[in-house]
């Protein structure tokens, strides 16, 4: 099992969500987060003063899938939907998942990830 963590622009939220659903991916967590990438945010003029906005609001998606094929599907869907070509488009991380449990049934592993019966 793999977990995909994707940090994307706020305005990409709907497009990324729609792309994941269109790719048949179910089971999605979304959070509002703050972060910075390699540019450390950006600097802005506020009433004549240079102010650095080091932490920018972003959206984090978390998705756990059963295998590498599904992980690749999720990564591609997110990348296409979140892409603008400008700095700050975001980043996608893929992690190994040791265990998953569906609370209602006690199912473990891939069964806990598959659509419920
Ligand atoms: N190495 C990292 N670890 C954790 N979070 C990161 C990392 N890199 C980026 N992020 C998160 O992703 C958000 C977007 O990053 P961003 O797209 O600016 O990355 P970047 O490496 O600077 O690429 P780009 O040059 O395209 O801007 C950041 O605000 C931060 O929340
Ligand atoms: Mg950046």
PDB file of C-alpha atoms and ligand atoms in Angstrom:
ATOM      1  CA  UNK A   1       0.000   0.000   0.000  1.00  0.00           C
ATOM      2  CA  UNK A   2       1.095   3.526  -0.754  1.00  0.00           C
ATOM      3  CA  UNK A   3       0.147   6.932   0.549  1.00  0.00           C
ATOM      4  CA  UNK A   4       0.185   9.888  -1.796  1.00  0.00           C
ATOM      5  CA  UNK A   5       0.642  13.256  -0.150  1.00  0.00           C
ATOM      6  CA  UNK A   6       0.195  16.142  -2.545  1.00  0.00           C
ATOM      7  CA  UNK A   7       0.558  19.833  -1.721  1.00  0.00           C
ATOM      8  CA  UNK A   8      -1.158  21.945  -4.371  1.00  0.00           C
ATOM      9  CA  UNK A   9      -2.388  25.492  -4.922  1.00  0.00           C
ATOM     10  CA  UNK A  10      -5.647  26.449  -3.221  1.00  0.00           C
ATOM     11  CA  UNK A  11      -7.230  27.136  -6.596  1.00  0.00           C
ATOM     12  CA  UNK A  12      -6.417  23.587  -7.764  1.00  0.00           C
ATOM     13  CA  UNK A  13      -8.608  21.983  -5.078  1.00  0.00           C
ATOM     14  CA  UNK A  14     -11.695  21.328  -7.216  1.00  0.00           C
ATOM     15  CA  UNK A  15      -9.767  20.246 -10.320  1.00  0.00           C
ATOM     16  CA  UNK A  16      -7.598  17.806  -8.359  1.00  0.00           C
ATOM     17  CA  UNK A  17     -10.593  16.366  -6.528  1.00  0.00           C
ATOM     18  CA  UNK A  18     -12.507  15.916  -9.801  1.00  0.00           C
ATOM     19  CA  UNK A  19      -9.457  14.319 -11.477  1.00  0.00           C
ATOM     20  CA  UNK A  20      -9.044  11.803  -8.648  1.00  0.00           C
ATOM     21  CA  UNK A  21     -12.713  10.853  -8.750  1.00  0.00           C
ATOM     22  CA  UNK A  22     -12.564  10.549 -12.554  1.00  0.00           C
ATOM     23  CA  UNK A  23      -9.577   8.199 -12.111  1.00  0.00           C
ATOM     24  CA  UNK A  24     -11.787   6.000  -9.856  1.00  0.00           C
ATOM     25  CA  UNK A  25      -9.831   6.886  -6.745  1.00  0.00           C
ATOM     26  CA  UNK A  26     -11.960   6.901  -3.602  1.00  0.00           C
ATOM     27  CA  UNK A  27     -10.972   7.742  -0.069  1.00  0.00           C
ATOM     28  CA  UNK A  28      -9.512  11.224  -0.018  1.00  0.00           C
ATOM     29  CA  UNK A  29      -8.465  13.513   2.843  1.00  0.00           C
ATOM     30  CA  UNK A  30      -8.011  17.226   2.206  1.00  0.00           C
ATOM     31  CA  UNK A  31      -6.575  19.854   4.558  1.00  0.00           C
ATOM     32  CA  UNK A  32      -5.746  23.514   4.450  1.00  0.00           C
ATOM     33  CA  UNK A  33      -2.053  23.894   5.234  1.00  0.00           C
ATOM     34  CA  UNK A  34       0.676  26.530   5.137  1.00  0.00           C
ATOM     35  CA  UNK A  35       4.016  25.935   3.504  1.00  0.00           C
ATOM     36  CA  UNK A  36       6.933  27.100   1.436  1.00  0.00           C
ATOM     37  CA  UNK A  37       8.963  25.537  -1.331  1.00  0.00           C
ATOM     38  CA  UNK A  38      12.451  26.290  -2.607  1.00  0.00           C
ATOM     39  CA  UNK A  39      11.677  30.000  -3.198  1.00  0.00           C
ATOM     40  CA  UNK A  40      10.576  30.386   0.449  1.00  0.00           C
ATOM     41  CA  UNK A  41       7.332  32.051  -0.608  1.00  0.00           C
ATOM     42  CA  UNK A  42       7.746  35.461  -2.193  1.00  0.00           C
ATOM     43  CA  UNK A  43       8.296  39.107  -1.250  1.00  0.00           C
ATOM     44  CA  UNK A  44       5.555  41.661  -1.619  1.00  0.00           C
ATOM     45  CA  UNK A  45       5.342  45.430  -1.218  1.00  0.00           C
ATOM     46  CA  UNK A  46       2.906  46.300   1.583  1.00  0.00           C
ATOM     47  CA  UNK A  47       2.424  50.096   2.018  1.00  0.00           C
ATOM     48  CA  UNK A  48       5.878  50.703   0.603  1.00  0.00           C
ATOM     49  CA  UNK A  49       7.567  48.067   2.783  1.00  0.00           C
ATOM     50  CA  UNK A  50       9.010  44.852   1.445  1.00  0.00           C
ATOM     51  CA  UNK A  51       7.336  42.029   3.345  1.00  0.00           C
ATOM     52  CA  UNK A  52       8.283  38.420   2.820  1.00  0.00           C
ATOM     53  CA  UNK A  53       5.361  36.015   2.755  1.00  0.00           C
ATOM     54  CA  UNK A  54       7.322  32.922   3.655  1.00  0.00           C
ATOM     55  CA  UNK A  55       4.416  30.605   4.405  1.00  0.00           C
ATOM     56  CA  UNK A  56       1.686  30.484   1.810  1.00  0.00           C
ATOM     57  CA  UNK A  57      -1.708  28.795   2.134  1.00  0.00           C
ATOM     58  CA  UNK A  58      -1.805  25.487   0.246  1.00  0.00           C
ATOM     59  CA  UNK A  59      -4.065  22.451   0.019  1.00  0.00           C
ATOM     60  CA  UNK A  60      -2.863  19.007   1.071  1.00  0.00           C
ATOM     61  CA  UNK A  61      -4.388  15.840  -0.363  1.00  0.00           C
ATOM     62  CA  UNK A  62      -3.785  12.488   1.352  1.00  0.00           C
ATOM     63  CA  UNK A  63      -4.779   9.291  -0.435  1.00  0.00           C
ATOM     64  CA  UNK A  64      -3.922   5.695   0.415  1.00  0.00           C
ATOM     65  CA  UNK A  65      -4.063   3.168  -2.449  1.00  0.00           C
ATOM     66  CA  UNK A  66      -3.509  -0.570  -2.636  1.00  0.00           C
ATOM     67  CA  UNK A  67      -0.640  -0.895  -5.136  1.00  0.00           C
ATOM     68  CA  UNK A  68       1.869   0.822  -7.418  1.00  0.00           C
ATOM     69  CA  UNK A  69      -0.499   0.948 -10.407  1.00  0.00           C
ATOM     70  CA  UNK A  70      -3.038   2.918  -8.389  1.00  0.00           C
ATOM     71  CA  UNK A  71      -0.297   5.105  -6.929  1.00  0.00           C
ATOM     72  CA  UNK A  72       0.871   5.991 -10.459  1.00  0.00           C
ATOM     73  CA  UNK A  73      -2.714   6.727 -11.489  1.00  0.00           C
ATOM     74  CA  UNK A  74      -3.177   9.068  -8.549  1.00  0.00           C
ATOM     75  CA  UNK A  75       0.137  10.856  -9.161  1.00  0.00           C
ATOM     76  CA  UNK A  76      -0.654  11.427 -12.849  1.00  0.00           C
ATOM     77  CA  UNK A  77      -4.183  12.649 -12.121  1.00  0.00           C
ATOM     78  CA  UNK A  78      -2.904  15.126  -9.521  1.00  0.00           C
ATOM     79  CA  UNK A  79      -0.018  16.313 -11.665  1.00  0.00           C
ATOM     80  CA  UNK A  80      -2.208  17.050 -14.673  1.00  0.00           C
ATOM     81  CA  UNK A  81      -4.914  18.755 -12.611  1.00  0.00           C
ATOM     82  CA  UNK A  82      -2.559  20.881 -10.480  1.00  0.00           C
ATOM     83  CA  UNK A  83      -0.186  21.960 -13.270  1.00  0.00           C
ATOM     84  CA  UNK A  84       0.059  25.607 -14.306  1.00  0.00           C
ATOM     85  CA  UNK A  85       3.749  25.664 -15.195  1.00  0.00           C
ATOM     86  CA  UNK A  86       4.566  28.389 -12.675  1.00  0.00           C
ATOM     87  CA  UNK A  87       6.615  28.141  -9.468  1.00  0.00           C
ATOM     88  CA  UNK A  88       4.472  27.036  -6.538  1.00  0.00           C
ATOM     89  CA  UNK A  89       2.417  24.409  -8.407  1.00  0.00           C
ATOM     90  CA  UNK A  90       3.238  22.020  -5.567  1.00  0.00           C
ATOM     91  CA  UNK A  91       4.749  18.656  -4.863  1.00  0.00           C
ATOM     92  CA  UNK A  92       3.712  15.026  -4.658  1.00  0.00           C
ATOM     93  CA  UNK A  93       5.216  12.524  -2.222  1.00  0.00           C
ATOM     94  CA  UNK A  94       4.659   8.751  -2.294  1.00  0.00           C
ATOM     95  CA  UNK A  95       5.164   6.828   0.967  1.00  0.00           C
ATOM     96  CA  UNK A  96       4.977   3.174   1.946  1.00  0.00           C
ATOM     97  CA  UNK A  97       2.047   2.329   4.224  1.00  0.00           C
ATOM     98  CA  UNK A  98       2.552  -0.440   6.781  1.00  0.00           C
ATOM     99  CA  UNK A  99      -1.026  -1.037   7.819  1.00  0.00           C
ATOM    100  CA  UNK A 100      -4.605   0.002   7.153  1.00  0.00           C
ATOM    101  CA  UNK A 101      -7.730  -0.936   9.107  1.00  0.00           C
ATOM    102  CA  UNK A 102     -11.378  -0.329   8.189  1.00  0.00           C
ATOM    103  CA  UNK A 103     -12.860   0.457  11.586  1.00  0.00           C
ATOM    104  CA  UNK A 104     -16.390  -0.784  10.812  1.00  0.00           C
ATOM    105  CA  UNK A 105     -15.422  -4.298   9.672  1.00  0.00           C
ATOM    106  CA  UNK A 106     -11.938  -4.832  11.056  1.00  0.00           C
ATOM    107  CA  UNK A 107     -10.683  -5.537   7.511  1.00  0.00           C
ATOM    108  CA  UNK A 108      -6.948  -5.010   7.118  1.00  0.00           C
ATOM    109  CA  UNK A 109      -4.571  -4.095   4.337  1.00  0.00           C
ATOM    110  CA  UNK A 110      -5.785  -4.027   0.729  1.00  0.00           C
ATOM    111  CA  UNK A 111      -9.270  -5.163   1.808  1.00  0.00           C
ATOM    112  CA  UNK A 112      -9.501  -2.108   4.022  1.00  0.00           C
ATOM    113  CA  UNK A 113      -8.700   0.109   1.015  1.00  0.00           C
ATOM    114  CA  UNK A 114     -10.991  -1.597  -1.540  1.00  0.00           C
ATOM    115  CA  UNK A 115     -14.592  -0.362  -1.902  1.00  0.00           C
ATOM    116  CA  UNK A 116     -16.661  -1.522   1.076  1.00  0.00           C
ATOM    117  CA  UNK A 117     -19.243  -4.319   0.696  1.00  0.00           C
TER     118      UNK A 117
HETATM  119  N1  LIG B   1      10.565  19.262   0.444  1.00  0.00           N
HETATM  120  C1  LIG B   1       9.344  19.554   0.870  1.00  0.00           C
HETATM  121  N2  LIG B   1       8.886  19.016   2.020  1.00  0.00           N
HETATM  122  C2  LIG B   1       7.642  19.309   2.468  1.00  0.00           C
HETATM  123  N3  LIG B   1       6.790  20.100   1.838  1.00  0.00           N
HETATM  124  C3  LIG B   1       7.199  20.667   0.693  1.00  0.00           C
HETATM  125  C4  LIG B   1       8.484  20.434   0.151  1.00  0.00           C
HETATM  126  N4  LIG B   1       8.587  21.117  -1.009  1.00  0.00           N
HETATM  127  C5  LIG B   1       7.421  21.755  -1.169  1.00  0.00           C
HETATM  128  N5  LIG B   1       6.580  21.494  -0.149  1.00  0.00           N
HETATM  129  C6  LIG B   1       5.221  21.984   0.027  1.00  0.00           C
HETATM  130  O1  LIG B   1       4.676  22.224  -1.262  1.00  0.00           O
HETATM  131  C7  LIG B   1       4.270  23.583  -1.394  1.00  0.00           C
HETATM  132  C8  LIG B   1       4.543  24.029  -2.809  1.00  0.00           C
HETATM  133  O2  LIG B   1       5.921  23.909  -3.084  1.00  0.00           O
HETATM  134  P1  LIG B   1       6.495  24.471  -4.431  1.00  0.00           P
HETATM  135  O3  LIG B   1       5.598  24.069  -5.543  1.00  0.00           O
HETATM  136  O4  LIG B   1       6.771  25.933  -4.288  1.00  0.00           O
HETATM  137  O5  LIG B   1       7.853  23.625  -4.513  1.00  0.00           O
HETATM  138  P2  LIG B   1       9.202  24.060  -5.206  1.00  0.00           P
HETATM  139  O6  LIG B   1      10.187  22.967  -4.936  1.00  0.00           O
HETATM  140  O7  LIG B   1       9.570  25.451  -4.762  1.00  0.00           O
HETATM  141  O8  LIG B   1       8.850  24.022  -6.754  1.00  0.00           O
HETATM  142  P3  LIG B   1       8.642  25.279  -7.746  1.00  0.00           P
HETATM  143  O9  LIG B   1      10.019  25.700  -8.155  1.00  0.00           O
HETATM  144  O10 LIG B   1       7.824  24.742  -8.870  1.00  0.00           O
HETATM  145  O11 LIG B   1       7.922  26.350  -6.961  1.00  0.00           O
HETATM  146  C9  LIG B   1       5.050  24.311  -0.333  1.00  0.00           C
HETATM  147  O12 LIG B   1       4.369  25.489   0.066  1.00  0.00           O
HETATM  148  C10 LIG B   1       5.130  23.289   0.782  1.00  0.00           C
HETATM  149  O13 LIG B   1       3.919  23.310   1.510  1.00  0.00           O
HETATM  150 MG1  LIG B   2       8.312  27.066  -5.058  1.00  0.00          MG
END
